[in-house]
XYZ file of C-alpha atoms in Angstrom:
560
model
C 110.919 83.781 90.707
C 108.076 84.921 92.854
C 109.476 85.711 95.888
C 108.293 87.591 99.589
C 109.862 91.097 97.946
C 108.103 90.647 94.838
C 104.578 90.056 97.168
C 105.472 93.355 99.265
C 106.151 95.512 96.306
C 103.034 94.593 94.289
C 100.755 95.031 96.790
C 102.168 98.174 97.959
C 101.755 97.693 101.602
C 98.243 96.161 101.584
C 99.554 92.986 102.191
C 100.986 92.199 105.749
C 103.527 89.448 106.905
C 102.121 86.407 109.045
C 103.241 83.668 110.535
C 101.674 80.528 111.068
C 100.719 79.958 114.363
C 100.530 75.968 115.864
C 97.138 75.015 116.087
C 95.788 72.945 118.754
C 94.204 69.113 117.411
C 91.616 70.085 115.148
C 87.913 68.837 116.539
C 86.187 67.420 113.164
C 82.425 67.832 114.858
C 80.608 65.164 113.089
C 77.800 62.779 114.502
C 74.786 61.547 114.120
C 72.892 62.529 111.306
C 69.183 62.730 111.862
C 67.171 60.280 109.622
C 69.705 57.283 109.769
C 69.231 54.010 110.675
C 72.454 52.872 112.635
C 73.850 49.365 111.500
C 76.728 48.937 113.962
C 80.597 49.791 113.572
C 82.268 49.582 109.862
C 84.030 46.390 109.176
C 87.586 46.498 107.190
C 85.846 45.337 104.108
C 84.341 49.314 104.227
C 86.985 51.413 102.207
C 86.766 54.989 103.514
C 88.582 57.870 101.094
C 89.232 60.821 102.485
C 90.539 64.574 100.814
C 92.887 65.893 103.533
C 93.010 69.619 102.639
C 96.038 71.746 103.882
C 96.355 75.052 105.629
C 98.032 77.874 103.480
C 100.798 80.190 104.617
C 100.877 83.457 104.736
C 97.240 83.165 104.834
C 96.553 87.066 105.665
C 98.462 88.377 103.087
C 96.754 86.335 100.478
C 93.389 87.316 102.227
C 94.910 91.283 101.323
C 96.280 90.104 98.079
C 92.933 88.517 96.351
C 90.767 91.950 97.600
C 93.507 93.869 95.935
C 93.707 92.390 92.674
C 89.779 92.484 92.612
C 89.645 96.081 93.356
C 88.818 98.079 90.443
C 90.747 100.844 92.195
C 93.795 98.558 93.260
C 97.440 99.210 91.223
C 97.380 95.588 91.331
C 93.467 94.951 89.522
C 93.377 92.033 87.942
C 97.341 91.093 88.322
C 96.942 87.417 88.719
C 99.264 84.682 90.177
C 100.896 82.055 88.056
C 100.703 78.682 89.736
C 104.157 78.652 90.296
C 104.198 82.141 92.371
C 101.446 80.721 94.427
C 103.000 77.782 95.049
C 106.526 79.576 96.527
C 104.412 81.682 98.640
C 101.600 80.569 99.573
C 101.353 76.696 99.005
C 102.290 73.896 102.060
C 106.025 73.585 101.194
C 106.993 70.136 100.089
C 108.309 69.160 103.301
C 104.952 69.947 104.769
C 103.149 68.178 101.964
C 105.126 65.416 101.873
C 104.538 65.802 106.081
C 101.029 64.945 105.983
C 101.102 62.519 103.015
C 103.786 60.222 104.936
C 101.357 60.485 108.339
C 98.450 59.081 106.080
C 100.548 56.145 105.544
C 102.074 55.516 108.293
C 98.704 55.408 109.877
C 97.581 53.244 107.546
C 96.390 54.975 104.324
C 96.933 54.141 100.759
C 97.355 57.571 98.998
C 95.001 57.838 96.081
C 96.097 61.336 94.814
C 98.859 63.841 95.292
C 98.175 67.422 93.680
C 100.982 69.513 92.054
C 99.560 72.757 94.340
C 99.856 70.906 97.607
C 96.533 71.602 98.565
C 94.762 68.541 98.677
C 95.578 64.773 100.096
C 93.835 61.669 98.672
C 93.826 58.726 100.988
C 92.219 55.256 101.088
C 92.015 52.992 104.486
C 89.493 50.849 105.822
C 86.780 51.742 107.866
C 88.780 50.968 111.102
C 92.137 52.223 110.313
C 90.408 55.399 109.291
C 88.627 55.759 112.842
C 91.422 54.751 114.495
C 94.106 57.542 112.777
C 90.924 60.183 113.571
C 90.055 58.755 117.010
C 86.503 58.630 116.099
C 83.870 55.564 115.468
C 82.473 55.100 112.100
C 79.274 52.720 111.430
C 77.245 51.317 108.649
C 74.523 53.367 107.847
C 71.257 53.540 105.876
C 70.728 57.338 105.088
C 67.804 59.340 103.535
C 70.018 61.289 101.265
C 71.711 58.110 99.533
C 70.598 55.171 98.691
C 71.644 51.759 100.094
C 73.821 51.300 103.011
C 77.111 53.658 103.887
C 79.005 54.511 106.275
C 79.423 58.026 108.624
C 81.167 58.494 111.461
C 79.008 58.726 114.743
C 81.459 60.907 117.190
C 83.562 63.987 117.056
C 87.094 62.597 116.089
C 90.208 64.786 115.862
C 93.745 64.966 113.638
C 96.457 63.635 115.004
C 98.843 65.909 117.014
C 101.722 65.316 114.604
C 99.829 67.488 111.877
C 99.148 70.247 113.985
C 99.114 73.353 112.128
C 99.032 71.482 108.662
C 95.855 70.757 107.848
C 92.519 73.255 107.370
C 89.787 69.670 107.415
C 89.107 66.320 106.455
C 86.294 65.662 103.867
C 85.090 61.825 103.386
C 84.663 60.453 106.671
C 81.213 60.722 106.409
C 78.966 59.510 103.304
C 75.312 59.640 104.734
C 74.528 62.720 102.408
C 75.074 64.225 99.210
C 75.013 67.651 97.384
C 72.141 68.040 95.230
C 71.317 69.249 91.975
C 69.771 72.701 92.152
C 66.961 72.054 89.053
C 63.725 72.207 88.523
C 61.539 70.599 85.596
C 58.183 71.889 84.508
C 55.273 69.395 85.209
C 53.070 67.991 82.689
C 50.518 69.721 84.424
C 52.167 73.272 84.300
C 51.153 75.459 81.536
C 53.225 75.249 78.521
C 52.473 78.594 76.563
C 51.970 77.697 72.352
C 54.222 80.292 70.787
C 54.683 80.445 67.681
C 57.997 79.850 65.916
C 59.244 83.765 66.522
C 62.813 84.379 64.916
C 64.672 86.984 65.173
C 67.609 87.384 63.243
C 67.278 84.193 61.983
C 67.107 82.476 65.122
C 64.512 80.719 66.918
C 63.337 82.682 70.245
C 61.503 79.672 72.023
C 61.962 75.821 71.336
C 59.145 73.410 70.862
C 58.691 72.511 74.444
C 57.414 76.564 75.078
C 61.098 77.145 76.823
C 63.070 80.496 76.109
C 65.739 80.136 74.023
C 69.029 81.770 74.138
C 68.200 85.363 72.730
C 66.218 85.722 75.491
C 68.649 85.978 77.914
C 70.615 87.692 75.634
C 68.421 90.669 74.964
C 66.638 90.446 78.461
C 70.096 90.889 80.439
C 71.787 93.163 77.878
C 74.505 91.058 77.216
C 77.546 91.224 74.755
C 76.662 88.159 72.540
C 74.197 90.516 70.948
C 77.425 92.461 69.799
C 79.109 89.431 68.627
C 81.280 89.591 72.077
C 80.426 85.400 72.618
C 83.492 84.349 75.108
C 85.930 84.054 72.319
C 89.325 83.347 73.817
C 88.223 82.657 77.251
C 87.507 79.571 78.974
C 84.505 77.920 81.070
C 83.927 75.404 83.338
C 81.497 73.103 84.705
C 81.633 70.895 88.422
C 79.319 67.723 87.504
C 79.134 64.044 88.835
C 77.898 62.706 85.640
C 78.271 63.216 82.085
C 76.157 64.352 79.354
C 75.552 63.494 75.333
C 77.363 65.831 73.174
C 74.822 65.084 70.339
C 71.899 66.474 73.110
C 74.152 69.770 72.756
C 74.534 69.747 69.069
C 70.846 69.400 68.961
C 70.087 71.885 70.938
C 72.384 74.292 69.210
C 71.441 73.105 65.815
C 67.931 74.030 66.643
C 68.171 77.641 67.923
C 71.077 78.417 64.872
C 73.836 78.915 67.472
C 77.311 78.579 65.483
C 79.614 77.320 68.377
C 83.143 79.046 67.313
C 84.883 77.878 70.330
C 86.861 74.946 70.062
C 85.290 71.492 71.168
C 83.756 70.516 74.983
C 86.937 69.152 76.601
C 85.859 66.641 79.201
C 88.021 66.460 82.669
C 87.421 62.925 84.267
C 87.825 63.960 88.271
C 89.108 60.615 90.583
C 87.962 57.912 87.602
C 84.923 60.404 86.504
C 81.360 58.578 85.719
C 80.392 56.489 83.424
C 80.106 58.023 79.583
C 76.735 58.948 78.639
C 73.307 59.953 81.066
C 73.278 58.923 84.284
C 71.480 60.024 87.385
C 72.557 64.209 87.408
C 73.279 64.104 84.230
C 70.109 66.404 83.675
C 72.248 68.979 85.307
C 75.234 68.535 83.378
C 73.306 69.064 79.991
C 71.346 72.059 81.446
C 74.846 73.664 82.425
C 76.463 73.348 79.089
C 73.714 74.015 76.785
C 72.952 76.984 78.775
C 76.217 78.148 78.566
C 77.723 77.026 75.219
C 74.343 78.981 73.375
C 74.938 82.057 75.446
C 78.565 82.571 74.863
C 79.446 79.997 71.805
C 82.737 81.622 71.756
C 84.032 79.413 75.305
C 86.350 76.843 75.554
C 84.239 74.585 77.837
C 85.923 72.038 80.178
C 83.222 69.820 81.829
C 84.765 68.682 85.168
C 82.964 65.103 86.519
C 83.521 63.184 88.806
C 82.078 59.767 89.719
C 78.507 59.952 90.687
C 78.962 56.912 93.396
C 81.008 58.756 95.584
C 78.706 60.001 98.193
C 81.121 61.325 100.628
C 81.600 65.047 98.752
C 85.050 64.345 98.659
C 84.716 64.125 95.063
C 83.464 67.770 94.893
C 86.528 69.031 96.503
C 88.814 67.150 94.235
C 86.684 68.678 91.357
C 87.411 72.474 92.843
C 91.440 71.451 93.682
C 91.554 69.943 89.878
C 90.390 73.044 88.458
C 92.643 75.188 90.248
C 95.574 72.580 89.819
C 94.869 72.995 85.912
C 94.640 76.626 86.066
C 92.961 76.337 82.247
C 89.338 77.997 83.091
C 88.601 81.796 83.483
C 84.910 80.621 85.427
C 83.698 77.349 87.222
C 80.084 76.952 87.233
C 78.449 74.846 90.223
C 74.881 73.910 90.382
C 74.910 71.379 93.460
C 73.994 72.512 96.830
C 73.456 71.426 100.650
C 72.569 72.453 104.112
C 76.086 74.753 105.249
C 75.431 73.817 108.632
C 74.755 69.976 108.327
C 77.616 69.912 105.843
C 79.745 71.400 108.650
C 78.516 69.122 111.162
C 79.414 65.775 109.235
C 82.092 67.072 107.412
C 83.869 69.651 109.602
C 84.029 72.551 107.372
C 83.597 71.273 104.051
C 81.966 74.618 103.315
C 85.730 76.327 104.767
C 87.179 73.250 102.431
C 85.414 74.912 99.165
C 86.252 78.138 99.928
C 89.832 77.791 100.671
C 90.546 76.174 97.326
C 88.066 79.319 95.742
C 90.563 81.891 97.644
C 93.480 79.953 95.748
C 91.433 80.071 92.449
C 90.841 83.504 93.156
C 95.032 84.662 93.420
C 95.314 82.899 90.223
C 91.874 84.886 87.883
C 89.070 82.403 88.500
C 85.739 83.106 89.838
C 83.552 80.477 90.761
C 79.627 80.787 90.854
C 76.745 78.785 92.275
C 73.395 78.062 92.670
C 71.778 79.392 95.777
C 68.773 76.458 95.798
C 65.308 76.189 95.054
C 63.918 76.010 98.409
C 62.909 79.123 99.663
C 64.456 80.083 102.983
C 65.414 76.282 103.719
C 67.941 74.707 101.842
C 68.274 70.448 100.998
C 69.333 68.781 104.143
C 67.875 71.426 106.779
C 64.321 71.711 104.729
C 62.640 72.499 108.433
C 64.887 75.338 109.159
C 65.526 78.974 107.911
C 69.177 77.817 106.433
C 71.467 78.569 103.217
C 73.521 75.863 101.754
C 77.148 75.658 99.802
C 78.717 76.180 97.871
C 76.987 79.133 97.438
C 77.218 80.677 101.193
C 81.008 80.484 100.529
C 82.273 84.129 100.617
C 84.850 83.873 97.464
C 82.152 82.947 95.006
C 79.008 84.575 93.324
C 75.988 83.440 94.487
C 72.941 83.359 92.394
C 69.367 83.576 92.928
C 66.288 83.204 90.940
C 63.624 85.430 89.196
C 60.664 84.996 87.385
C 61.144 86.511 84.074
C 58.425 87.766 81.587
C 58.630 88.116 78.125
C 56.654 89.592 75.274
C 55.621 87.352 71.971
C 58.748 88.570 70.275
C 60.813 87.600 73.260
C 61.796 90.650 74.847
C 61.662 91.561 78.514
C 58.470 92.739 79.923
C 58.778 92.127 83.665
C 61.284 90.358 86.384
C 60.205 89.455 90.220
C 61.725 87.411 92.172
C 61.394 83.775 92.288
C 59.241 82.055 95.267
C 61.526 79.108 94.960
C 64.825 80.881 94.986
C 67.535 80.160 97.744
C 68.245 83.085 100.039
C 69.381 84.310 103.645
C 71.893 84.545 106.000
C 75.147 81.992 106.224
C 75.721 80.798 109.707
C 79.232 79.927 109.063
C 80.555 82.919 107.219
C 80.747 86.096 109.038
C 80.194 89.215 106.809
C 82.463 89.631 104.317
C 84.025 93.226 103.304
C 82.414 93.524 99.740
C 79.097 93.443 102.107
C 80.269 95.975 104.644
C 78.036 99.318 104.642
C 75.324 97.458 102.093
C 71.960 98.297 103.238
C 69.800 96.013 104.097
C 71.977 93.448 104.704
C 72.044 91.713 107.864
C 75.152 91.793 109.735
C 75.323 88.691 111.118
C 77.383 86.748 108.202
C 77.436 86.295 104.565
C 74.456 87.408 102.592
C 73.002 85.389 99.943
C 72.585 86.110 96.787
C 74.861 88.568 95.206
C 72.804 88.531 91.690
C 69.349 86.582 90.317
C 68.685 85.677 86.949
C 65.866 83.345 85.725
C 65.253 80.464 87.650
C 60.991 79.965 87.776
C 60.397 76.554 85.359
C 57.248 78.544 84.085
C 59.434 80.691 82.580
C 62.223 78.294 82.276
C 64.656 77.294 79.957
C 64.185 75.413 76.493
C 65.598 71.782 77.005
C 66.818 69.270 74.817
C 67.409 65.679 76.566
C 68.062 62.213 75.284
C 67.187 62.879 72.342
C 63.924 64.521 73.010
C 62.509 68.309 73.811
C 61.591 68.283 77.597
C 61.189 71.618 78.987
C 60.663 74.024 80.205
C 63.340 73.659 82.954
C 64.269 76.360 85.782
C 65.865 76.441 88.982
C 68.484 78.092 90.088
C 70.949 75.743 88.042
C 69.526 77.627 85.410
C 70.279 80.879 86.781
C 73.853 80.276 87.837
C 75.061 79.117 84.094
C 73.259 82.263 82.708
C 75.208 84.651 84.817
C 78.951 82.411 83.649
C 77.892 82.813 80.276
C 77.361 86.621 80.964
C 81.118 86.798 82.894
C 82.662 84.803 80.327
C 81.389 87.704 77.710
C 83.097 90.006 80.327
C 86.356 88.422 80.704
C 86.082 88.891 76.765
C 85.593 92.454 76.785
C 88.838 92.472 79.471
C 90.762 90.353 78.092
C 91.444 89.679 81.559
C 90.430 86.557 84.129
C 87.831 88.480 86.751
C 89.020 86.529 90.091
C 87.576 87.451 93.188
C 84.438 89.110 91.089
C 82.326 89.711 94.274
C 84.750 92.689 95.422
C 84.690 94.087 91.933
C 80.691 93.955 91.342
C 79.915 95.349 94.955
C 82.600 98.381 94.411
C 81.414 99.160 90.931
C 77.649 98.757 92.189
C 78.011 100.705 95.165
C 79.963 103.348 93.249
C 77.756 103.865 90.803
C 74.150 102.540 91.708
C 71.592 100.640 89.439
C 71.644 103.633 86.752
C 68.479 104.484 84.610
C 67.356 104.084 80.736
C 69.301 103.140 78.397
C 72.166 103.368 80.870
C 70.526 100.839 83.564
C 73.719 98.409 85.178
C 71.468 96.647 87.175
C 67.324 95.724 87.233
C 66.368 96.355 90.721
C 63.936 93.391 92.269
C 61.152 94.101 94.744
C 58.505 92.050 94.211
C 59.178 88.721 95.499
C 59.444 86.973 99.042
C 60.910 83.681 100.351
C 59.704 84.379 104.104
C 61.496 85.292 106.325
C 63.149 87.522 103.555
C 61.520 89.538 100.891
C 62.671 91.504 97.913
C 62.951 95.155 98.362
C 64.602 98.606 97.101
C 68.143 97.705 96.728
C 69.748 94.640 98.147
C 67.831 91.939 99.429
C 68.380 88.553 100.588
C 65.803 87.297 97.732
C 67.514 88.597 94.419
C 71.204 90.332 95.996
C 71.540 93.452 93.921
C 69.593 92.744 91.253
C 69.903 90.895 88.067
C 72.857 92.905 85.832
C 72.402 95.050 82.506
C 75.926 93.137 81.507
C 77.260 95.252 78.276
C 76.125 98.721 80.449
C 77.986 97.024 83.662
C 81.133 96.760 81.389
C 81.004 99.918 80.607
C 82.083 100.512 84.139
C 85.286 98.383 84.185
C 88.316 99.102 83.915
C 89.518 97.250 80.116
């Protein structure tokens, strides 16, 4: 049994006791959302459903533990939590659970969903038992960000004093926004370069459309799959609100001669999941996995989706709880994205909601990664303002930017800069975290965005296969984000370990060892590029983070 002298001895004294202190009622700091039109208060016949996430205890020590298990020069690298351990330790107790579960009804709530960790709280209630049991007001809507009318609530509201010291934030009180999809398509207009049918090794290099195919990536990033090293044995996952066609994927693999040896795409239907077949995002779901799967064929893919009606985000969390409830992937790929700072105003720390069920992903091996955006400086929701969005600005996850990659006829690498349309900057929620301390260039006000770019720019996108048709080229930085799992999944492989809390590693191992040169490069240094008021530079920069990675040389460096 994982027990408080089991914690103490592992760690070795990095990890110090803590208690949890009573917290005063928790201020949820939502309003008015510029851009609505205001219909009036929320009749009963409005169903609001809310996540209620929980506060952890221990909370510092697990803060210690995850750094220390991520630490290439930690006694405890990569010694992950089972579920269970986390659960004695770490986890609400079930009295606590239970606590804020019988609250919910009592106030009036239906519970929807109870999770095995005890992290996360489902609850149903109409409109005005909702804003009653928060002590806020919540009206009918129509928002810019989703279509027809909804509901948010219009005042600051607060939990109620009995769960004091229980619960971290409430996500769904609000559904005037949404997360968006982080892709780009090429226009008609854009130039489609005519290349001819170039194999190598058998295998197409560009699809019909004019879009790289997957041994670009391959050979441009240096990864393992060129090795055979293809994710065997490990597992991937994707966070989606819709679904995609699995005969769109077999295309698509068919095409470029990708065997897939892993074992079949296991969908994971999240609170009732969408529809089967294409639906509204459902362009990002098939850009994740067929970006993925004919990177690293080897993966066990688990497409996570939720429903894509279910405006209030509260989906998305239940998405990131259910994947570290099922504890079966080694990565979790998200390619969705909105304004931190709006999302915190309606939502009261959603983006502190995503990154406290990342931390708990994190004790237990699995790194999540995410699209930084393809809006420059701005980010969807705060497109005026200099801004970075989540989940990306969350500190336990890779963020990852965009470059513009050029390639010879044959395919091969022949010039990276950074992406004009890449997301980038400076979180105004996170303060610095410690992987970041002493990194030049950074700016020391909070979290710095991105950690690592990969392609992104549409002209040099992607080859896509979509409903049955060729469609690309397709970028964005949903592109660039599923390249880099594919890469850590190859990784993991090479392990034959999980890679957790992977920023800590990459920033030790880069900052240990620096970019490298020739044949022995770990890293491709960007400094052409700007998304003003940043620009790339020597080093990091809050265009491209480090660089894009040399991933077979960067394994070299790990510990196996």
């Amino acid at each position: 049994m994982f027990v408080r002298p089991f914690v103490f001895g592992v760690v070795s004294g990095l990890v110090l006791a803590a208690t949890v202190a009573a917290q005063a009622s928790v201020p949820l700091d939502v309003g008015t959302v510029e851009g609505i039109h205001d219909l009036g208060p929320a009749p009963a016949s409005v169903k609001v459903r809310v996540a209620v996430v929980l506060r952890y205890r221990h909370e510092a020590e697990l803060d210690r533990l995850v750094e220390a298990q991520a630490d290439p020069g930690s006694k405890v690298y990569h010694h992950f939590l089972a579920p269970s351990n986390f659960r004695d330790y770490f986890a609400p107790t079930p009295a606590q659970y239970e606590r804020v579960s019988a609250a919910l009804q009592s106030g009036g709530f239906t519970i929807s969903h109870a999770f095995a960790n005890r992290t996360v709280v489902d609850a149903t209630a109409p409109a005005p038992v909702a804003a009653r049991f928060f002590s806020t007001d919540i009206h009918r809507v129509i928002a810019p960000d989703v279509r027809g009318v909804t509901y948010t609530n219009v005042r600051a509201g607060t939990v109620p004093s009995s769960l004091d010291g229980l619960v971290l934030t409430v996500v769904g009180l609000d559904a005037a926004t949404r997360l968006q999809p982080a892709y780009i398509r090429a226009t008609p207009l854009s130039p489609r370069p005519l290349r001819a049918n170039v194999q190598r090794n058998a295998n197409p290099v560009f699809g019909p459309d004019g879009g790289y195919g997957p041994p670009v990536f391959v050979n441009s990033y240096d990864m393992p799959a060129a090795n055979g090293i293809t994710g065997t044995g490990r597992a991937s996952g994707v966070a989606t609100d819709n679904d995609f066609l699995d005969s769109d994927l077999a295309a698509y693999l068919a095409y470029f001669n990708v065997q897939r040896t892993g074992p079949a795409t296991t969908r994971v239907l999240v609170d009732g999941g969408p529809p089967p077949g294409l639906g509204n995002d459902s362009v990002e779901t098939t850009l994740d996995v067929e970006t993925i799967v004919s990177i690293s064929p080897g993966t066990a893919l688990y497409v996570y989706e939720a429903p894509y009606d279910e405006p209030t985000n509260s989906n998305f969390i239940d998405i990131y709880n259910s994947v570290v409830n099922d504890n079966k992937v080694d990565t979790l790929n998200s390619s969705y994205i909105y304004c931190e700072t709006r999302m915190r105003h309606l939502f009261h720390g959603y983006p502190h909601a995503v990154d406290a069920v990342e931390k708990q992903g994190a004790a237990l091996g699995i790194t999540f990664h995410a699209a930084t955006g393809d809006s420059g400086s701005s980010s969807p929701g705060c497109s005026r303002r200099v801004s970075v969005g989540v989940s990306s600005s969350t500190p336990h996850n890779i963020a990852v930017g965009g470059t513009t990659l050029g390639v010879n006829s044959n395919g091969f690498e022949t010039s990276e800069v950074g992406w004009g349309g890449t997301g980038g900057g400076v979180s105004k929620i996170f303060r610095l975290p410690t992987y970041q301390n002493g990194v030049q260039n950074t700016i020391e006000t909070g979290r710095n965005l991105p950690d690592l770019a990969f392609d992104a720019d549409p002209g040099s996108g992607e080859s896509f296969y979509y409903s049955g048709f060729w469609s690309g080229p397709i970028g964005g930085t949903s592109l660039a984000s599923p390249i880099f799992g594919a890469a850590l999944t190859q990784l993991d492989q090479l392990q034959n370990s999980r890679a957790g809390y992977f920023n800590v590693t990459l920033y030790k191992t880069w900052l240990a060892n620096g970019y490298g040169s020739g044949s022995k490069t770990y890293f491709r240094d960007i400094t052409q590029g700007s998304i003003p008021p940043f620009y790339a530079q020597a080093g990091y920069d809050q265009m491209s983070g480090i660089g894009a990675m040399q991933v077979s040389n960067f394994a070299t460096l790990l510990h196996h």
